[in-house]
Coordinates of C-alpha atoms and ligand atoms in Angstrom, one line a residue:
M1 CA 5.0 7.7 -5.1
N2 CA 1.4 8.6 -4.5
L3 CA -0.6 6.8 -1.8
H4 CA -4.2 6.0 -1.2
E5 CA -6.1 8.0 1.4
Y6 CA -6.1 5.1 3.9
Q7 CA -2.4 4.5 3.5
G8 CA -1.6 8.2 4.0
K9 CA -3.8 8.3 7.1
E10 CA -2.0 5.3 8.6
I11 CA 1.3 7.2 8.1
L12 CA -0.1 10.3 9.7
N13 CA -1.5 8.3 12.6
S14 CA 1.9 6.7 13.2
F15 CA 3.2 10.1 14.0
G16 CA 0.5 11.0 16.4
V17 CA -1.7 13.0 13.9
R18 CA -5.4 12.5 14.8
I19 CA -7.3 10.9 11.9
Q20 CA -10.9 10.0 11.1
R21 CA -10.6 6.2 11.8
G22 CA -11.4 3.7 9.1
I23 CA -10.8 0.2 7.7
V24 CA -10.2 -0.6 4.1
A25 CA -12.5 -3.2 2.4
Q26 CA -12.2 -5.0 -0.9
N27 CA -15.9 -6.0 -1.2
A28 CA -19.3 -5.3 0.3
Q29 CA -19.0 -8.1 2.9
E30 CA -15.7 -6.8 4.2
A31 CA -17.2 -3.3 4.3
V32 CA -20.0 -4.5 6.6
A33 CA -17.5 -6.3 8.8
A34 CA -15.4 -3.1 8.9
A35 CA -18.4 -1.0 9.9
K36 CA -19.3 -3.4 12.7
Q37 CA -15.8 -3.3 14.0
L38 CA -15.7 0.5 13.9
T39 CA -19.0 0.7 15.7
S40 CA -17.7 -1.5 18.5
E41 CA -14.5 0.7 18.7
T42 CA -16.0 4.2 18.3
G43 CA -19.7 3.8 19.1
T44 CA -20.8 5.4 15.9
S45 CA -23.5 3.7 13.8
W46 CA -23.0 6.0 10.8
H47 CA -20.2 5.5 8.4
V48 CA -18.7 7.1 5.3
I49 CA -17.8 4.9 2.4
K50 CA -14.9 6.4 0.4
A51 CA -13.6 5.2 -2.9
Q52 CA -9.8 4.6 -2.8
V53 CA -8.3 5.8 -6.0
H54 CA -5.4 8.1 -6.8
A55 CA -7.5 11.2 -7.6
G56 CA -9.1 14.0 -5.7
G57 CA -12.6 15.3 -6.0
R58 CA -14.1 11.9 -5.2
G59 CA -17.0 13.4 -3.3
K60 CA -18.1 15.3 -6.4
G61 CA -18.0 12.2 -8.5
G62 CA -20.1 10.1 -6.2
G63 CA -17.2 8.3 -4.6
V64 CA -17.8 9.4 -1.0
K65 CA -21.2 8.5 0.6
L66 CA -22.7 8.4 4.0
A67 CA -24.3 5.2 5.2
K68 CA -26.7 5.3 8.2
N69 CA -27.0 1.6 8.8
L70 CA -25.3 -1.7 7.8
R71 CA -27.7 -2.3 4.9
E72 CA -26.7 1.0 3.4
V73 CA -23.0 0.2 4.1
E74 CA -23.4 -3.0 2.1
E75 CA -25.4 -1.3 -0.7
I76 CA -23.1 1.7 -1.1
A77 CA -19.9 -0.3 -0.9
G78 CA -21.2 -2.7 -3.5
Q79 CA -22.1 0.2 -5.7
I80 CA -18.8 2.0 -5.4
I81 CA -16.4 -1.0 -5.7
G82 CA -16.1 -1.8 -9.3
M83 CA -17.3 1.5 -10.6
D84 CA -15.3 3.7 -12.9
L85 CA -15.2 6.9 -10.8
V86 CA -15.1 10.1 -12.8
T87 CA -13.9 13.2 -10.9
P88 CA -12.6 16.6 -12.0
Q89 CA -9.1 15.0 -11.6
T90 CA -9.6 11.9 -13.7
S91 CA -10.0 11.3 -17.5
A92 CA -13.5 11.0 -18.9
E93 CA -13.3 7.2 -18.6
G94 CA -12.6 7.6 -14.9
K95 CA -10.7 5.3 -12.5
R96 CA -11.7 1.8 -11.6
V97 CA -12.4 1.5 -7.9
H98 CA -10.9 -1.7 -6.3
Q99 CA -11.4 -0.9 -2.7
V100 CA -13.2 1.5 -0.3
L101 CA -12.4 3.0 3.1
V102 CA -15.1 2.5 5.6
A103 CA -14.7 5.4 8.0
E104 CA -16.4 6.6 11.2
D105 CA -18.8 9.5 10.7
V106 CA -17.1 12.5 12.3
Y107 CA -19.6 15.2 11.4
Y108 CA -21.9 14.3 14.3
P109 CA -23.8 17.2 16.0
G110 CA -22.7 18.5 19.4
E111 CA -21.8 21.5 21.5
S112 CA -20.4 23.6 18.6
E113 CA -20.6 23.7 14.8
T114 CA -18.2 21.5 12.8
S115 CA -15.8 23.4 10.5
E116 CA -13.5 22.4 7.7
F117 CA -10.0 23.7 7.0
Y118 CA -7.3 23.2 4.4
V119 CA -3.8 22.3 5.5
S120 CA -0.9 21.2 3.3
V121 CA 2.8 20.8 3.7
L122 CA 5.1 21.1 0.7
L123 CA 8.4 22.4 -0.6
N124 CA 8.4 26.1 -1.7
R125 CA 10.8 25.7 -4.6
G126 CA 11.3 29.5 -4.7
T127 CA 12.8 29.7 -1.3
G128 CA 14.0 26.1 -0.9
R129 CA 12.1 25.7 2.3
N130 CA 9.2 23.6 3.5
M131 CA 6.0 25.5 4.1
I132 CA 2.7 24.9 5.6
M133 CA -0.1 26.3 3.4
Y134 CA -3.5 26.6 5.1
S135 CA -6.9 28.1 4.7
T136 CA -10.2 28.6 6.5
E137 CA -11.8 27.4 3.2
G138 CA -11.6 23.7 3.8
G139 CA -13.5 21.1 1.7
M140 CA -13.3 23.3 -1.3
D141 CA -11.1 23.0 -4.4
I142 CA -7.9 25.0 -3.2
E143 CA -7.2 26.2 -6.8
T144 CA -10.6 28.0 -6.8
V145 CA -9.9 29.5 -3.4
A146 CA -6.5 30.7 -4.7
E147 CA -8.2 32.3 -7.7
E148 CA -11.2 33.9 -6.0
T149 CA -10.2 34.6 -2.5
P150 CA -6.4 34.5 -2.3
H151 CA -6.3 36.5 1.0
L152 CA -7.9 33.4 2.7
I153 CA -4.7 31.3 2.0
F154 CA -1.9 31.6 4.5
T155 CA 1.6 30.2 4.5
E156 CA 4.1 29.5 7.2
E157 CA 7.7 28.9 6.1
V158 CA 9.9 26.7 8.1
D159 CA 13.6 27.3 8.7
P160 CA 15.3 24.0 8.1
A161 CA 17.9 24.6 10.8
V162 CA 15.4 25.0 13.7
G163 CA 12.3 23.3 12.3
L164 CA 8.7 24.4 13.0
M165 CA 8.7 26.7 16.0
P166 CA 5.9 26.6 18.5
F167 CA 4.8 30.2 17.8
Q168 CA 4.3 29.2 14.2
A169 CA 2.0 26.4 15.1
R170 CA 0.1 28.8 17.3
R171 CA -0.1 31.4 14.5
V172 CA -1.7 28.7 12.2
A173 CA -4.4 28.0 14.9
F174 CA -4.9 31.7 15.4
N175 CA -5.3 32.5 11.7
L176 CA -7.8 29.7 11.4
G177 CA -9.9 31.6 14.0
L178 CA -9.7 28.9 16.7
S179 CA -9.7 29.3 20.5
G180 CA -9.8 27.2 23.6
L181 CA -9.5 23.5 23.2
A182 CA -9.7 23.6 19.4
F183 CA -6.7 26.0 19.3
K184 CA -4.6 23.7 21.4
E185 CA -5.7 20.7 19.3
M186 CA -4.7 22.5 16.1
T187 CA -1.2 23.5 17.3
K188 CA -0.7 19.8 18.2
F189 CA -2.1 18.7 14.9
V190 CA 0.1 21.0 12.9
T191 CA 3.2 20.2 14.9
N192 CA 2.8 16.4 14.5
L193 CA 1.8 16.9 10.9
Y194 CA 5.1 18.7 10.1
T195 CA 7.1 16.1 12.0
A196 CA 5.4 13.4 10.0
Y197 CA 6.1 15.2 6.7
V198 CA 9.8 15.4 7.5
K199 CA 10.3 12.0 9.0
S200 CA 8.4 10.2 6.2
D201 CA 10.4 12.0 3.5
S202 CA 7.2 13.1 1.8
S203 CA 7.1 15.7 -0.9
L204 CA 3.4 16.6 -0.4
F205 CA 0.8 16.3 2.3
E206 CA -2.6 17.8 1.5
I207 CA -5.2 17.4 4.1
N208 CA -8.5 18.7 2.8
P209 CA -10.6 18.9 4.9
V210 CA -9.0 19.1 8.3
L211 CA -12.1 18.9 10.5
K212 CA -12.9 20.6 13.8
T213 CA -15.5 18.3 15.2
S214 CA -18.5 19.5 17.2
D215 CA -16.6 18.5 20.4
N216 CA -13.5 20.5 19.3
K217 CA -11.2 17.8 18.2
I218 CA -9.0 18.4 15.2
M219 CA -8.5 15.6 12.7
A220 CA -7.6 14.6 9.2
V221 CA -10.7 13.6 7.2
D222 CA -8.8 13.3 3.9
A223 CA -5.1 12.7 3.2
K224 CA -3.2 13.1 0.0
V225 CA 0.3 11.9 0.7
T226 CA 3.2 11.8 -1.8
I227 CA 6.4 10.1 -0.7
D228 CA 9.7 11.2 -2.3
D229 CA 10.7 8.2 -4.5
N230 CA 14.4 9.1 -4.0
A231 CA 14.0 8.5 -0.2
L232 CA 12.2 5.2 -0.4
Y233 CA 15.5 3.3 0.3
R234 CA 15.2 4.7 3.8
H235 CA 11.6 3.5 4.2
K236 CA 11.5 -0.2 3.3
N237 CA 8.1 -0.5 5.0
Y238 CA 6.6 2.1 2.6
V239 CA 7.7 0.3 -0.6
D240 CA 4.8 -2.2 -0.4
L241 CA 2.3 0.8 -0.4
R242 CA 2.8 1.2 -4.1
D243 CA -0.4 0.4 -6.0
V244 CA 0.6 0.0 -9.7
R245 CA -3.1 -0.4 -10.7
E246 CA -3.3 3.3 -10.1
E247 CA -0.4 4.2 -12.4
S248 CA -0.1 4.4 -16.1
A249 CA 0.7 0.9 -17.4
I250 CA 3.2 2.2 -19.9
E251 CA 5.0 4.2 -17.2
V252 CA 5.2 1.2 -14.9
E253 CA 6.7 -0.9 -17.7
A254 CA 9.2 1.8 -18.6
G255 CA 10.2 2.1 -15.0
E256 CA 10.9 -1.6 -14.8
L257 CA 13.2 -1.2 -17.9
G258 CA 15.0 1.6 -16.2
L259 CA 13.7 4.3 -18.5
N260 CA 12.6 7.6 -17.3
Y261 CA 9.3 8.0 -19.1
V262 CA 6.2 10.2 -18.7
D263 CA 3.2 9.6 -20.8
L264 CA 1.7 12.8 -22.5
D265 CA -1.2 13.6 -24.8
G266 CA 0.6 14.6 -28.1
N267 CA 1.6 12.8 -31.3
V268 CA 5.4 13.0 -31.5
G269 CA 7.3 10.3 -29.6
C270 CA 10.6 11.5 -28.2
M271 CA 13.7 9.5 -27.3
V272 CA 16.4 11.7 -25.7
N273 CA 19.3 11.4 -23.4
G274 CA 19.3 13.8 -20.5
A275 CA 16.3 15.5 -18.9
G276 CA 17.3 19.0 -19.9
L277 CA 17.7 18.0 -23.6
A278 CA 14.4 16.1 -23.3
M279 CA 12.7 19.3 -22.2
A280 CA 14.3 21.3 -25.0
T281 CA 13.3 18.7 -27.5
M282 CA 9.7 19.0 -26.3
D283 CA 9.8 22.7 -26.8
L284 CA 11.2 22.1 -30.3
I285 CA 8.4 19.8 -31.2
K286 CA 5.8 22.3 -30.0
Q287 CA 7.5 25.0 -32.1
A288 CA 7.3 22.8 -35.2
G289 CA 3.5 22.5 -34.6
G290 CA 3.5 19.1 -33.0
E291 CA 2.7 18.0 -29.5
P292 CA 5.1 15.6 -27.6
A293 CA 3.6 12.2 -26.9
N294 CA 5.9 11.6 -24.0
F295 CA 9.0 12.6 -22.1
L296 CA 11.6 9.9 -22.4
D297 CA 15.1 10.0 -21.0
V298 CA 17.0 6.9 -22.1
G299 CA 19.9 7.8 -19.8
G300 CA 23.6 7.6 -20.4
T301 CA 23.9 4.1 -21.9
A302 CA 21.9 4.4 -25.2
D303 CA 22.9 1.0 -26.6
A304 CA 20.9 -1.1 -29.0
A305 CA 19.0 -2.9 -26.2
R306 CA 17.9 0.3 -24.5
V307 CA 17.0 2.0 -27.8
E308 CA 14.9 -1.0 -28.7
A309 CA 13.2 -1.0 -25.3
A310 CA 12.5 2.7 -25.7
F311 CA 11.1 2.2 -29.2
K312 CA 8.7 -0.4 -27.9
I313 CA 7.5 1.8 -25.1
I314 CA 7.0 4.8 -27.4
L315 CA 5.1 2.7 -30.0
K316 CA 2.7 1.4 -27.3
D317 CA 1.0 4.8 -27.5
P318 CA -1.3 4.6 -30.6
A319 CA -1.3 8.4 -30.8
V320 CA 2.3 8.5 -31.9
K321 CA 2.6 9.8 -35.6
A322 CA 6.4 10.4 -35.7
I323 CA 9.4 9.7 -33.5
L324 CA 12.2 12.2 -32.9
I325 CA 15.4 10.7 -31.5
N326 CA 17.6 13.5 -30.1
I327 CA 20.8 12.2 -28.6
F328 CA 23.9 14.2 -27.5
G329 CA 27.0 12.0 -27.7
G330 CA 29.1 13.1 -24.8
I331 CA 30.0 9.9 -22.9
V332 CA 28.2 7.7 -25.3
R333 CA 29.5 7.8 -28.9
C334 CA 27.1 8.8 -31.6
D335 CA 28.1 6.0 -33.9
R336 CA 27.2 3.5 -31.1
V337 CA 23.8 5.1 -30.7
A338 CA 23.3 5.1 -34.5
Q339 CA 24.1 1.4 -34.7
G340 CA 21.7 0.9 -31.8
V341 CA 18.9 2.6 -33.6
I342 CA 19.6 0.6 -36.8
D343 CA 19.8 -2.7 -34.9
A344 CA 16.6 -2.0 -33.0
Y345 CA 14.8 -0.9 -36.1
K346 CA 15.8 -4.1 -37.9
N347 CA 15.0 -6.3 -34.9
M348 CA 11.5 -4.8 -34.6
G349 CA 10.6 -5.3 -38.3
N350 CA 7.8 -2.9 -39.2
I351 CA 7.8 0.4 -37.5
N352 CA 5.1 2.3 -39.3
V353 CA 5.9 5.8 -38.2
P354 CA 8.6 8.1 -39.6
I355 CA 11.7 8.5 -37.5
I356 CA 13.9 11.5 -37.4
V357 CA 17.3 11.0 -35.7
R358 CA 19.5 13.9 -34.6
L359 CA 22.8 12.8 -33.3
Q360 CA 25.3 15.5 -32.2
G361 CA 28.6 15.2 -30.4
T362 CA 31.4 12.6 -30.6
N363 CA 31.5 10.8 -34.0
A364 CA 28.3 12.6 -35.2
D365 CA 29.5 12.5 -38.8
I366 CA 30.1 8.7 -38.7
A367 CA 26.7 8.3 -37.1
K368 CA 25.0 10.3 -39.9
E369 CA 26.7 8.2 -42.5
L370 CA 25.6 5.0 -40.8
I371 CA 22.0 6.1 -40.7
D372 CA 22.0 7.5 -44.3
N373 CA 23.5 4.3 -45.6
S374 CA 21.4 1.9 -43.6
G375 CA 18.7 1.8 -46.2
L376 CA 16.1 2.2 -43.5
D377 CA 13.3 4.7 -43.5
V378 CA 15.0 6.9 -41.0
M379 CA 15.8 10.6 -41.6
S380 CA 19.0 12.0 -40.1
A381 CA 19.7 15.5 -39.0
T382 CA 22.7 17.1 -37.3
E383 CA 21.2 20.5 -36.3
F384 CA 18.3 21.0 -33.9
Q385 CA 16.4 23.2 -36.4
E386 CA 16.9 20.7 -39.2
A387 CA 15.4 18.1 -37.0
A388 CA 12.4 20.4 -36.2
D389 CA 11.8 21.1 -39.9
K390 CA 11.8 17.4 -40.6
V391 CA 9.3 16.7 -37.9
Q392 CA 7.1 19.4 -39.3
Q393 CA 7.5 17.9 -42.8
V394 CA 6.4 14.4 -41.8
L395 CA 3.5 15.7 -39.7
A396 CA 2.1 17.9 -42.6
Ligands
GDP1 P1 -12.4 14.1 -1.9 O1 -13.8 14.6 -2.5 O2 -11.7 13.2 -2.8 O3 -11.6 15.3 -1.6 O4 -12.7 13.3 -0.6 P2 -12.8 13.8 0.9 O5 -12.2 12.7 1.8 O6 -12.3 15.1 1.1 O7 -14.4 13.7 1.2 C1 -15.3 14.6 0.5 C2 -16.3 15.2 1.5 O8 -17.0 14.2 2.1 C3 -15.7 16.0 2.6 O9 -15.3 17.3 2.2 C4 -16.8 16.0 3.6 O10 -17.6 17.1 3.4 C5 -17.5 14.7 3.3 N1 -17.2 13.7 4.4 C6 -16.1 13.1 4.7 N2 -16.2 12.4 5.8 C7 -17.4 12.6 6.3 C8 -18.1 12.1 7.5 O11 -17.6 11.4 8.3 N3 -19.4 12.5 7.6 C9 -20.0 13.3 6.7 N4 -21.3 13.6 6.9 N5 -19.4 13.8 5.6 C10 -18.1 13.4 5.4
MN2 MN1 -10.6 16.0 0.1

């Protein structure tokens, strides 16, 4: 589950990680009230107005702006709320902004220069360990840093048995070129950040930038936080943080139906049982010259109701030109699935795209007969390659 910046910052703050303070606002009036409150708490009269959408690169798209007085707060908030923000991470249509974070300006001048760093915490799947990835090149697109100056990216791997060791936190601060108070602040920041990552059951923290202020405080100016969905049962207070407006409408609906669905850009809809077979099916479609329109795992109980629900979800995507149903009948019998496909097809009336069904496993022969004799415009196949050829045929 992805969070908004303001929600991610609240979680960080709850574990003692210093953050740029802010208040979320739904409209320009609320933004002005938020700015007044922040001024009374922090003394700052400058504020940054930040679009809250699930996409990075907001600054580049005009979604992060500095306001030097209350009139500018009102003007900028009014302009950002309701806009379709286009960033390097959104589609060309952009993402509608429903709310902004009004935050204290933390780039104020002082005894030293401000500097921006990059710090993330994530799982290294290669080693099976959490790691802290960090760089002196904060505020920049980390993919660009990785490509052009990979030697400026450091990692610190954490042994799960002992957790983050104090010397590791000090090494981070050292490699970031800090000394004195800023060094101490950074070790505290990294230590608390790692604790927050583990305790919140997150799968990604990306803080870009982490700021060293002109008075040598270290704080999170941005926060991309992803919570592991499988751990949400242990964090009842995080469940309400989900903002379905930010998610693909089809994916949300599929999730409610208990289907494991991911929307993709291609033209061949897939209905498969099992994630591994679904991946193999997508490969097969690519080899046949098509592009998968989705990933869809219907799970173990592919009865008529589920098949019908899956059909409906797949057909919501106007790009779908063919549907490939690829089911392995292990626990579920193929004839049951075939009957499910036939019933769903009849129930739905006119499905205007060709359907190729490949059923393999228990009672596959009976299933093929059922499909072939159903009189419906559904092609059956028993072999993987045969199914691929048929997909190619209908797409040609
Ligand atoms: P992103 O563009 O979506 O990654 O959004 P960020 O939260 O990282 O903000 C983008 C940029 O806005 C940062 O890299 C900063 O340079 C700038 N910014 C953020 N907060 C402040 C602030 O308090 N004052 C000033 N002057 N700039 C800020
Ligand atoms: Mn950022």
